[in-house]
C-alpha positions in Angstrom: -5.1 58.5 -8.0 -2.0 57.7 -5.9 1.0 60.1 -5.9 4.3 60.3 -4.0 3.5 63.8 -2.6 4.7 66.1 0.1 2.5 68.3 2.2 5.3 70.4 3.6 8.9 71.2 2.5 11.8 69.2 3.9 13.7 66.0 3.5 12.6 62.6 2.0 10.7 61.8 5.2 8.1 64.4 4.0 7.1 62.2 1.1 4.0 60.1 1.4 2.2 57.8 -1.0 -1.3 59.4 -0.8 -4.5 60.0 -2.7 -4.7 63.1 -4.8 -7.3 64.3 -7.3 -7.0 62.8 -10.9 -5.8 65.4 -13.4 -8.3 66.9 -15.8 -7.3 67.5 -19.4 -8.0 70.4 -21.6 -8.9 70.0 -25.3 -5.2 70.3 -26.3 -3.9 67.9 -23.7 -3.6 64.1 -23.2 -3.8 62.1 -20.1 -0.8 59.7 -19.6 -1.0 56.6 -17.4 2.5 56.8 -15.9 4.5 53.6 -16.0 7.9 54.9 -15.1 9.4 58.1 -13.8 13.1 58.8 -13.2 14.5 61.0 -10.5 16.5 64.2 -10.9 18.2 66.6 -8.5 15.3 68.9 -9.4 13.0 66.6 -7.4 15.1 67.2 -4.3 15.3 71.0 -4.8 11.5 71.3 -5.2 10.8 69.1 -2.3 13.1 71.1 -0.1 11.5 74.3 -1.2 12.7 76.8 -3.8 12.1 80.3 -2.3 11.2 82.0 -5.7 8.8 79.2 -6.6 5.3 79.4 -5.2 4.6 75.6 -5.0 1.1 74.7 -4.0 0.8 71.9 -1.5 0.3 69.0 -1.6 2.7 68.7 -4.6 4.5 65.9 -6.4 7.5 66.1 -8.7 8.7 64.0 -11.6 10.0 65.3 -14.9 11.1 62.1 -16.7 8.0 60.2 -17.7 7.1 57.3 -19.9 3.7 55.6 -20.0 0.5 55.0 -22.0 -2.1 57.4 -23.3 -5.2 57.1 -21.2 -7.3 59.9 -22.7 -7.0 62.3 -25.6 -8.3 65.9 -25.8 -10.7 66.9 -28.5 -8.1 69.1 -30.3 -5.2 66.7 -30.2 -4.4 65.1 -33.6 -2.6 61.8 -34.2 -2.5 60.4 -30.7 -4.5 57.3 -29.7 -5.6 55.8 -26.4 -3.2 52.9 -25.4 -0.3 54.3 -27.3 3.1 54.0 -25.6 4.8 57.4 -25.2 7.6 59.3 -23.7 7.0 62.9 -22.4 8.9 66.1 -23.2 8.9 67.9 -19.9 9.2 71.5 -21.3 6.3 73.8 -20.5 6.1 76.7 -23.0 3.7 79.4 -24.2 4.3 78.7 -27.9 3.7 82.4 -28.7 6.6 84.5 -27.4 9.6 85.6 -29.5 11.7 82.8 -28.3 9.1 80.1 -28.9 8.6 81.5 -32.4 12.3 81.3 -33.0 12.3 77.6 -31.9 14.1 78.3 -28.6 11.6 76.8 -26.3 13.8 76.7 -23.2 14.1 80.5 -23.3 10.3 81.0 -23.3 9.2 84.0 -21.2 6.8 81.7 -19.4 9.1 78.6 -19.4 8.4 75.9 -16.9 9.3 72.2 -16.3 6.8 69.5 -15.6 7.3 68.4 -12.0 8.7 71.7 -11.0 6.1 74.3 -11.9 3.1 71.9 -12.2 2.6 68.5 -10.6 4.6 65.8 -12.4 5.1 62.1 -13.0 5.5 60.6 -9.5 1.8 59.7 -9.7 -0.4 57.3 -11.6 -1.5 59.9 -14.1 -0.3 63.2 -15.6 -1.8 65.7 -18.0 0.4 67.1 -20.7 0.0 69.0 -23.9 -0.6 66.7 -26.9 2.5 67.9 -28.8 4.7 67.0 -25.7 4.3 63.3 -26.2 6.5 61.2 -28.6 5.6 57.6 -29.6 7.8 55.1 -27.8 9.0 52.0 -29.8 7.8 48.7 -28.4 11.4 47.4 -28.0 12.3 50.2 -25.5 11.1 49.7 -21.9 9.3 52.3 -20.0 12.1 52.3 -17.5 14.8 53.0 -20.1 12.8 55.7 -21.8 12.0 57.5 -18.5 15.7 57.4 -17.5 16.8 59.0 -20.8 14.8 62.2 -21.3 15.7 65.2 -19.2 19.4 64.5 -18.7 20.0 63.7 -22.4 18.1 66.7 -23.6 20.3 68.8 -21.3 23.6 67.2 -22.2 22.8 67.3 -26.0 22.1 71.0 -25.9 25.2 71.6 -23.8 27.6 69.6 -26.0 26.2 69.9 -29.5 24.4 73.3 -29.6 26.1 75.4 -26.9 29.5 73.6 -26.8 29.8 73.2 -30.6 32.0 70.2 -30.1 33.9 68.9 -33.1 35.6 65.5 -33.8 39.0 65.3 -32.2 38.4 67.9 -29.5 38.9 67.3 -25.8 35.8 67.4 -23.5 36.0 67.5 -19.7 32.9 66.2 -17.9 32.8 67.2 -14.2 31.5 64.9 -11.5 30.6 61.8 -13.6 28.0 59.6 -12.0 25.1 62.0 -12.1 22.5 61.8 -14.9 23.8 64.7 -17.1 27.5 63.9 -16.6 27.0 60.2 -17.3 25.2 60.7 -20.5 27.5 63.6 -21.5 30.2 61.0 -21.9 28.2 59.1 -24.5 27.1 62.2 -26.4 30.7 63.6 -26.5 32.0 60.3 -27.8 29.2 60.1 -30.4 30.4 63.5 -31.6 33.9 62.2 -32.0 35.5 63.9 -29.0 38.1 62.6 -26.5 36.5 62.5 -23.1 38.1 63.2 -19.7 36.0 62.7 -16.6 36.3 63.5 -12.9 34.8 61.9 -9.9 35.5 61.3 -6.2 34.9 57.6 -6.7 37.2 55.2 -8.5 34.3 52.9 -9.1 32.4 55.6 -11.0 35.5 56.4 -13.0 35.7 52.8 -14.1 32.0 52.8 -15.1 32.6 56.0 -17.1 35.5 54.3 -18.9 33.1 51.5 -19.8 30.9 54.2 -21.4 33.8 55.5 -23.5 35.7 57.9 -21.3 39.4 58.1 -22.2 40.8 59.5 -19.0 39.5 59.4 -15.4 40.7 61.7 -12.6 39.8 61.3 -8.9 39.5 64.8 -7.6 39.2 63.5 -4.0 42.7 62.0 -4.1 44.3 64.6 -6.4 45.8 67.8 -4.9 45.3 69.6 -8.2 43.0 67.9 -10.6 43.0 70.8 -13.0 46.8 70.3 -13.4 46.1 66.6 -14.2 43.8 67.8 -16.9 46.6 69.9 -18.4 48.9 66.9 -18.2 46.4 64.7 -19.9 46.0 67.2 -22.8 49.7 67.9 -23.4 49.5 71.0 -21.2 47.0 72.5 -23.7 43.7 72.4 -21.7 40.4 71.2 -22.9 38.2 72.6 -25.7 35.0 72.1 -23.6 34.0 71.7 -20.0 30.6 70.3 -19.1 29.9 71.7 -15.7 26.9 71.1 -13.4 28.5 70.8 -10.0 28.9 74.5 -9.3 30.8 76.1 -6.4 33.0 73.2 -5.5 34.5 72.8 -9.0 33.9 76.1 -10.7 37.4 77.7 -10.3 39.3 74.6 -11.5 36.8 74.0 -14.3 37.7 77.4 -15.7 41.4 76.7 -15.1 41.1 73.5 -17.2 40.1 75.3 -20.4 42.5 75.9 -23.3 42.7 79.4 -24.7 39.4 80.2 -26.4 37.7 77.2 -24.8 34.1 76.9 -23.7 32.6 76.1 -20.3 28.9 75.2 -20.5 27.0 75.1 -17.2 23.5 73.7 -16.5 23.5 73.5 -12.7 25.1 74.1 -9.3 24.4 71.1 -7.1 27.2 72.0 -4.7 26.2 75.6 -4.4 25.3 78.6 -6.6 28.3 80.9 -5.9 31.6 79.9 -7.4 35.0 81.7 -7.4 35.9 83.2 -10.9 39.4 84.5 -11.6 38.4 87.2 -14.0 41.9 87.8 -15.4 41.9 84.1 -16.4 38.7 84.6 -18.3 39.8 87.6 -20.4 43.4 86.6 -20.8 42.6 83.1 -22.1 39.5 84.5 -23.9 37.3 81.7 -22.6 33.6 81.5 -23.1 31.3 80.8 -20.1 27.9 79.7 -21.4 24.6 78.9 -19.6 22.3 76.1 -20.8 18.9 74.9 -19.7 17.1 71.8 -20.9 16.6 71.8 -24.7 14.4 73.1 -27.5 11.8 70.9 -29.3 14.2 70.1 -32.2 17.0 69.1 -29.8 14.5 66.9 -27.9 13.6 65.1 -31.1 17.2 64.9 -32.3 18.5 63.2 -29.1 15.5 60.9 -28.8 16.1 59.9 -32.4 19.7 58.9 -31.5 18.2 56.9 -28.6 15.6 55.1 -30.7 18.3 54.3 -33.3 20.5 52.7 -30.6 23.4 55.1 -30.8 22.8 56.3 -27.3 22.0 54.0 -24.3 19.9 54.4 -21.2 22.1 54.5 -18.1 20.0 53.1 -15.2 21.3 52.8 -11.7 18.3 51.1 -10.2 14.6 50.5 -10.6 12.3 50.7 -7.6 8.6 51.0 -6.8 6.9 54.4 -6.3 6.3 53.4 -2.7 10.0 53.3 -2.1 10.6 56.7 -3.6 11.7 58.4 -0.3 14.6 56.0 0.0 15.4 56.5 -3.7 15.6 60.2 -3.2 17.9 59.8 -0.3 20.2 57.7 -2.4 20.2 60.4 -5.0 20.9 63.1 -2.4 23.9 61.1 -1.1 25.3 60.8 -4.6 25.5 57.0 -4.5 24.0 56.5 -7.9 25.6 56.1 -11.3 23.1 57.1 -13.9 19.4 57.4 -13.2 17.2 56.0 -10.5 13.8 55.0 -11.9 10.5 54.6 -10.1 7.8 52.3 -11.5 4.2 53.3 -11.1 
């Protein structure tokens, strides 16, 4: 089969559309003919090389996958060849204490499709049978692929970890990326008032179209955390959704009200942020980590999507062969929403 693979770590120029072996399925797996796969910053990190990750080469990434069932393992019930599906990218053991508690993303052997094993930037991918969800015919493969990982992540951050309530103020940092863009929708669905930040006025306008109430350009503001306070009547926000990291960390904490929550799922600008510890204990704020989502949260957020209450946010759709340029666009932060590759 064809895959957009890399044979050495580095920039987008290392990606090549090349022949790789077809995946073989086990009795509890299905083979998915990939039709669309969306990009994430994780694709860039893996391609550049993660020191703690022993990535076999050649390797191809791709977490957000939609396609059709091409083959079904002997022990997989209720799945048929030809069925349209969307893929849950969580890889779990199903046996540890966390899996038994329903907290899949805390699994002691946790992994992500496209990071720990080859992913969806290829014609076929093998996944566990219980990791596929039937895709309604009215939803395109491209929209489905664009939705999965970022919405799983944002749903857990806002609903589970952030415990958002109607009428609360939610600050979404760096709107334009996949998680931050969809966080606007989810926070609004929960009845919250949404404040967004970006370095781009155009992205702020698009965020307002999604339901954001206030937009702050941190590139032109000398003190955007102060603007957040002004926008909340000098109260601060109940919840900060943070995935930028070092560049915004200090001011994200400053933006919280007393007893507020900051939920983080990433650090695209760098892993080491400045924390004013007295601000944390004096305001009694909560700093909470969040990664992906558990199986229930995956089904909950996909149910909202299938019901039309959450929308896919697609920046552009390009062919797999143009994946290197697409990854460069993502690296430069030019996108709003998800870049989707068709296979």
